[in-house]
Amino acid sequence: MKIKNICIIILFLFFLNTAHSQTKKATFVLSGKTDLNFLFSKTTILHDSTATNTLKDNQSGFEIGVGYFVADNFAVAISGAYSYTYEKFEAVNYSPATTETITTTLAVIPQLIYYFPLEGKLKPSLSIGAGYTWLKERDSRTTVNNNMVYSLAGPSFNGAAGVSYFITQSISFDLGLQYSHNKLNDKLNSRIYQTQNGVSGTLGITIFFSK
């Protein structure tokens, strides 16, 4: 009950101080996003109407950020992103009959964000960021290091373009497209590294509030 009351008080303070804040100088911003790759799938492979293999796949990801407008329409921010991928492969007449793979990624990215000062409820935005990413992959077929296949870490860079629709003066729904580049070194084997380049869509909500 105490936690519920605290949440109500925080929300009340947000809405009490958000009138006409939007993207003005000295405004704070709190955002939450999920990538549009969130999905669950199941694939069954048949041979003469008999199931031989089944692949189950579950992907999800989210991002939380906080920022501050140092000038009108221009904010500095920091975000944390987490993604999770789970794959389970079940085979008939193969050994092992079941294999599981789990990949987790955590990134911390300082960012610069610019909102184009357009009239109306729609505001396009651009952002760039540079930070650090950690990636771990486990496979049930690996019997050492707690099933760990890779334990990677390294610098991360991204750029994004999006548009925000303001449903009130202080709350917006956000849709964006983000490009990321990561160069990760393996802690388990210094000779292994990964270079990652990716584009993803994002969907989120942002709250703007002032002191």
Tab-separated table of C-alpha atoms in Angstrom:
chain	number	residue	atom	x	y	z
A	1	MET	CA	0.000	0.000	0.000
A	2	LYS	CA	2.875	2.401	0.817
A	3	ILE	CA	4.440	1.825	-2.601
A	4	LYS	CA	1.095	2.531	-4.287
A	5	ASN	CA	0.717	5.796	-2.353
A	6	ILE	CA	4.252	6.878	-3.266
A	7	CYS	CA	3.553	6.217	-6.972
A	8	ILE	CA	0.360	8.285	-6.791
A	9	ILE	CA	2.243	11.183	-5.179
A	10	ILE	CA	4.993	11.073	-7.815
A	11	LEU	CA	2.463	11.082	-10.666
A	12	PHE	CA	0.600	13.962	-9.018
A	13	LEU	CA	3.808	16.009	-8.809
A	14	PHE	CA	4.581	15.262	-12.455
A	15	PHE	CA	1.210	16.491	-13.650
A	16	LEU	CA	1.232	19.431	-11.235
A	17	ASN	CA	4.431	20.795	-12.764
A	18	THR	CA	4.102	19.802	-16.415
A	19	ALA	CA	1.774	22.488	-17.730
A	20	HIS	CA	3.266	24.102	-20.845
A	21	SER	CA	6.674	22.505	-20.225
A	22	GLN	CA	7.183	20.401	-23.380
A	23	THR	CA	10.624	21.086	-24.858
A	24	LYS	CA	11.498	24.366	-23.119
A	25	LYS	CA	14.796	25.043	-21.354
A	26	ALA	CA	15.036	23.673	-17.762
A	27	THR	CA	12.454	20.963	-18.491
A	28	PHE	CA	13.114	17.380	-17.427
A	29	VAL	CA	12.157	14.411	-19.572
A	30	LEU	CA	11.459	10.801	-18.613
A	31	SER	CA	10.932	8.211	-21.354
A	32	GLY	CA	10.229	4.535	-21.813
A	33	LYS	CA	10.479	2.621	-25.096
A	34	THR	CA	10.165	-0.884	-26.457
A	35	ASP	CA	11.570	-2.115	-29.734
A	36	LEU	CA	9.167	-3.314	-32.404
A	37	ASN	CA	11.007	-6.637	-32.654
A	38	PHE	CA	9.062	-7.959	-29.660
A	39	LEU	CA	7.664	-11.310	-30.742
A	40	PHE	CA	7.011	-14.922	-29.916
A	41	SER	CA	7.079	-17.549	-32.632
A	42	LYS	CA	6.917	-21.291	-33.021
A	43	THR	CA	8.069	-23.109	-36.152
A	44	THR	CA	7.366	-26.793	-36.775
A	45	ILE	CA	9.216	-28.711	-39.500
A	46	LEU	CA	7.289	-31.651	-40.996
A	47	HIS	CA	8.402	-34.655	-43.032
A	48	ASP	CA	5.583	-36.684	-44.601
A	49	SER	CA	3.125	-35.012	-42.186
A	50	THR	CA	5.256	-36.027	-39.199
A	51	ALA	CA	6.837	-33.352	-37.023
A	52	THR	CA	10.632	-33.700	-36.971
A	53	ASN	CA	11.859	-30.398	-35.522
A	54	THR	CA	10.333	-27.520	-33.536
A	55	LEU	CA	11.872	-24.085	-33.004
A	56	LYS	CA	10.472	-21.702	-30.396
A	57	ASP	CA	11.655	-18.098	-30.357
A	58	ASN	CA	10.950	-15.298	-27.866
A	59	GLN	CA	12.371	-11.764	-28.244
A	60	SER	CA	11.790	-8.617	-26.205
A	61	GLY	CA	13.508	-5.352	-25.387
A	62	PHE	CA	12.924	-2.074	-23.571
A	63	GLU	CA	14.696	1.211	-22.869
A	64	ILE	CA	14.358	3.757	-20.053
A	65	GLY	CA	15.851	7.236	-20.232
A	66	VAL	CA	16.033	10.527	-18.356
A	67	GLY	CA	17.130	13.894	-19.684
A	68	TYR	CA	17.261	17.645	-19.177
A	69	PHE	CA	16.719	20.488	-21.668
A	70	VAL	CA	19.798	22.727	-21.509
A	71	ALA	CA	18.216	24.974	-24.153
A	72	ASP	CA	14.864	25.191	-25.887
A	73	ASN	CA	14.345	21.984	-27.906
A	74	PHE	CA	17.832	20.649	-27.040
A	75	ALA	CA	18.327	18.024	-24.312
A	76	VAL	CA	21.122	15.934	-22.862
A	77	ALA	CA	20.030	12.491	-21.685
A	78	ILE	CA	21.161	9.068	-20.577
A	79	SER	CA	19.346	5.817	-21.298
A	80	GLY	CA	19.592	2.183	-20.302
A	81	ALA	CA	18.461	-0.541	-22.711
A	82	TYR	CA	17.924	-4.260	-22.113
A	83	SER	CA	17.079	-6.999	-24.614
A	84	TYR	CA	16.405	-10.721	-24.209
A	85	THR	CA	16.285	-13.486	-26.807
A	86	TYR	CA	15.385	-17.106	-26.072
A	87	GLU	CA	15.484	-19.968	-28.583
A	88	LYS	CA	14.543	-23.583	-27.973
A	89	PHE	CA	15.158	-26.239	-30.619
A	90	GLU	CA	13.498	-29.646	-30.211
A	91	ALA	CA	14.580	-32.392	-32.627
A	92	VAL	CA	13.456	-35.942	-33.309
A	93	ASN	CA	16.126	-38.636	-33.724
A	94	TYR	CA	18.934	-36.205	-32.913
A	95	SER	CA	21.183	-35.843	-29.881
A	96	PRO	CA	20.784	-33.738	-27.883
A	97	ALA	CA	17.041	-33.759	-28.468
A	98	THR	CA	16.600	-30.278	-26.993
A	99	THR	CA	18.940	-27.288	-27.165
A	100	GLU	CA	18.360	-23.854	-25.637
A	101	THR	CA	20.069	-20.545	-26.360
A	102	ILE	CA	19.672	-17.359	-24.295
A	103	THR	CA	21.150	-13.998	-25.307
A	104	THR	CA	20.945	-10.908	-23.069
A	105	THR	CA	22.163	-7.409	-23.877
A	106	LEU	CA	22.538	-4.372	-21.607
A	107	ALA	CA	23.568	-0.922	-22.849
A	108	VAL	CA	24.096	2.469	-21.167
A	109	ILE	CA	24.094	5.355	-23.657
A	110	PRO	CA	24.481	9.125	-22.993
A	111	GLN	CA	22.638	11.047	-25.721
A	112	LEU	CA	22.015	14.433	-27.303
A	113	ILE	CA	18.423	15.025	-28.504
A	114	TYR	CA	17.033	17.825	-30.655
A	115	TYR	CA	13.309	18.492	-31.186
A	116	PHE	CA	12.341	20.515	-34.248
A	117	PRO	CA	10.304	23.538	-33.060
A	118	LEU	CA	7.160	22.969	-35.124
A	119	GLU	CA	3.716	24.206	-34.188
A	120	GLY	CA	1.053	21.650	-33.413
A	121	LYS	CA	1.050	18.278	-31.693
A	122	LEU	CA	3.675	16.585	-33.875
A	123	LYS	CA	7.381	17.188	-33.197
A	124	PRO	CA	10.126	15.407	-35.174
A	125	SER	CA	13.404	14.726	-33.358
A	126	LEU	CA	16.978	13.604	-33.951
A	127	SER	CA	19.379	12.040	-31.464
A	128	ILE	CA	22.941	10.739	-31.315
A	129	GLY	CA	24.607	8.761	-28.558
A	130	ALA	CA	27.736	6.895	-27.511
A	131	GLY	CA	28.118	4.503	-24.613
A	132	TYR	CA	28.894	0.917	-23.614
A	133	THR	CA	27.224	-2.439	-24.263
A	134	TRP	CA	27.452	-5.830	-22.532
A	135	LEU	CA	26.262	-9.020	-24.260
A	136	LYS	CA	26.114	-12.581	-22.907
A	137	GLU	CA	25.093	-15.731	-24.739
A	138	ARG	CA	24.423	-19.105	-23.144
A	139	ASP	CA	23.894	-22.427	-24.941
A	140	SER	CA	22.769	-25.656	-23.296
A	141	ARG	CA	25.257	-27.600	-25.447
A	142	THR	CA	28.156	-25.841	-23.686
A	143	THR	CA	28.985	-27.563	-20.410
A	144	VAL	CA	31.558	-25.106	-18.993
A	145	ASN	CA	31.370	-21.535	-17.629
A	146	ASN	CA	27.703	-21.938	-16.684
A	147	ASN	CA	26.799	-22.672	-20.348
A	148	MET	CA	28.439	-19.389	-21.395
A	149	VAL	CA	29.421	-19.171	-25.061
A	150	TYR	CA	30.228	-15.447	-25.253
A	151	SER	CA	30.719	-12.692	-22.701
A	152	LEU	CA	31.194	-9.571	-24.788
A	153	ALA	CA	31.573	-5.883	-23.980
A	154	GLY	CA	32.575	-2.761	-25.853
A	155	PRO	CA	31.677	0.712	-27.145
A	156	SER	CA	28.299	1.422	-28.713
A	157	PHE	CA	27.200	4.251	-30.999
A	158	ASN	CA	23.718	5.091	-32.226
A	159	GLY	CA	21.669	7.633	-34.082
A	160	ALA	CA	17.901	7.920	-34.259
A	161	ALA	CA	15.126	9.856	-35.958
A	162	GLY	CA	11.590	9.950	-34.665
A	163	VAL	CA	8.365	11.806	-34.277
A	164	SER	CA	6.434	12.563	-31.079
A	165	TYR	CA	2.693	13.098	-30.876
A	166	PHE	CA	1.742	15.217	-27.844
A	167	ILE	CA	-1.551	14.033	-26.401
A	168	THR	CA	-1.195	16.736	-23.703
A	169	GLN	CA	1.305	19.530	-23.024
A	170	SER	CA	3.394	17.076	-21.009
A	171	ILE	CA	2.913	13.582	-22.494
A	172	SER	CA	3.847	12.289	-25.924
A	173	PHE	CA	3.660	9.011	-27.797
A	174	ASP	CA	6.865	8.364	-29.737
A	175	LEU	CA	7.683	6.413	-32.892
A	176	GLY	CA	11.243	6.148	-34.140
A	177	LEU	CA	13.893	4.424	-36.215
A	178	GLN	CA	17.307	3.767	-34.683
A	179	TYR	CA	20.676	2.718	-36.105
A	180	SER	CA	23.302	1.204	-33.811
A	181	HIS	CA	26.928	0.140	-34.217
A	182	ASN	CA	28.706	-1.972	-31.588
A	183	LYS	CA	32.240	-3.367	-31.443
A	184	LEU	CA	32.381	-5.973	-28.680
A	185	ASN	CA	35.351	-7.983	-27.367
A	186	ASP	CA	34.943	-11.416	-25.798
A	187	LYS	CA	36.134	-11.657	-22.188
A	188	LEU	CA	36.402	-15.458	-22.478
A	189	ASN	CA	38.634	-15.361	-25.549
A	190	SER	CA	40.582	-12.196	-26.417
A	191	ARG	CA	40.900	-13.303	-30.054
A	192	ILE	CA	37.131	-13.135	-30.585
A	193	TYR	CA	35.178	-9.939	-31.180
A	194	GLN	CA	31.901	-9.010	-32.794
A	195	THR	CA	31.019	-6.005	-34.932
A	196	GLN	CA	27.275	-5.358	-34.929
A	197	ASN	CA	25.272	-3.019	-37.141
A	198	GLY	CA	21.508	-2.878	-36.791
A	199	VAL	CA	18.385	-0.862	-37.507
A	200	SER	CA	15.290	-1.170	-35.323
A	201	GLY	CA	11.947	0.521	-34.855
A	202	THR	CA	10.903	1.840	-31.441
A	203	LEU	CA	7.603	2.715	-29.787
A	204	GLY	CA	7.396	4.611	-26.514
A	205	ILE	CA	5.966	7.270	-24.241
A	206	THR	CA	7.642	10.381	-22.794
A	207	ILE	CA	6.752	12.632	-19.868
A	208	PHE	CA	7.995	16.253	-19.738
A	209	PHE	CA	8.032	18.120	-16.417
A	210	SER	CA	9.681	21.140	-14.810
A	211	LYS	CA	10.692	22.020	-11.270
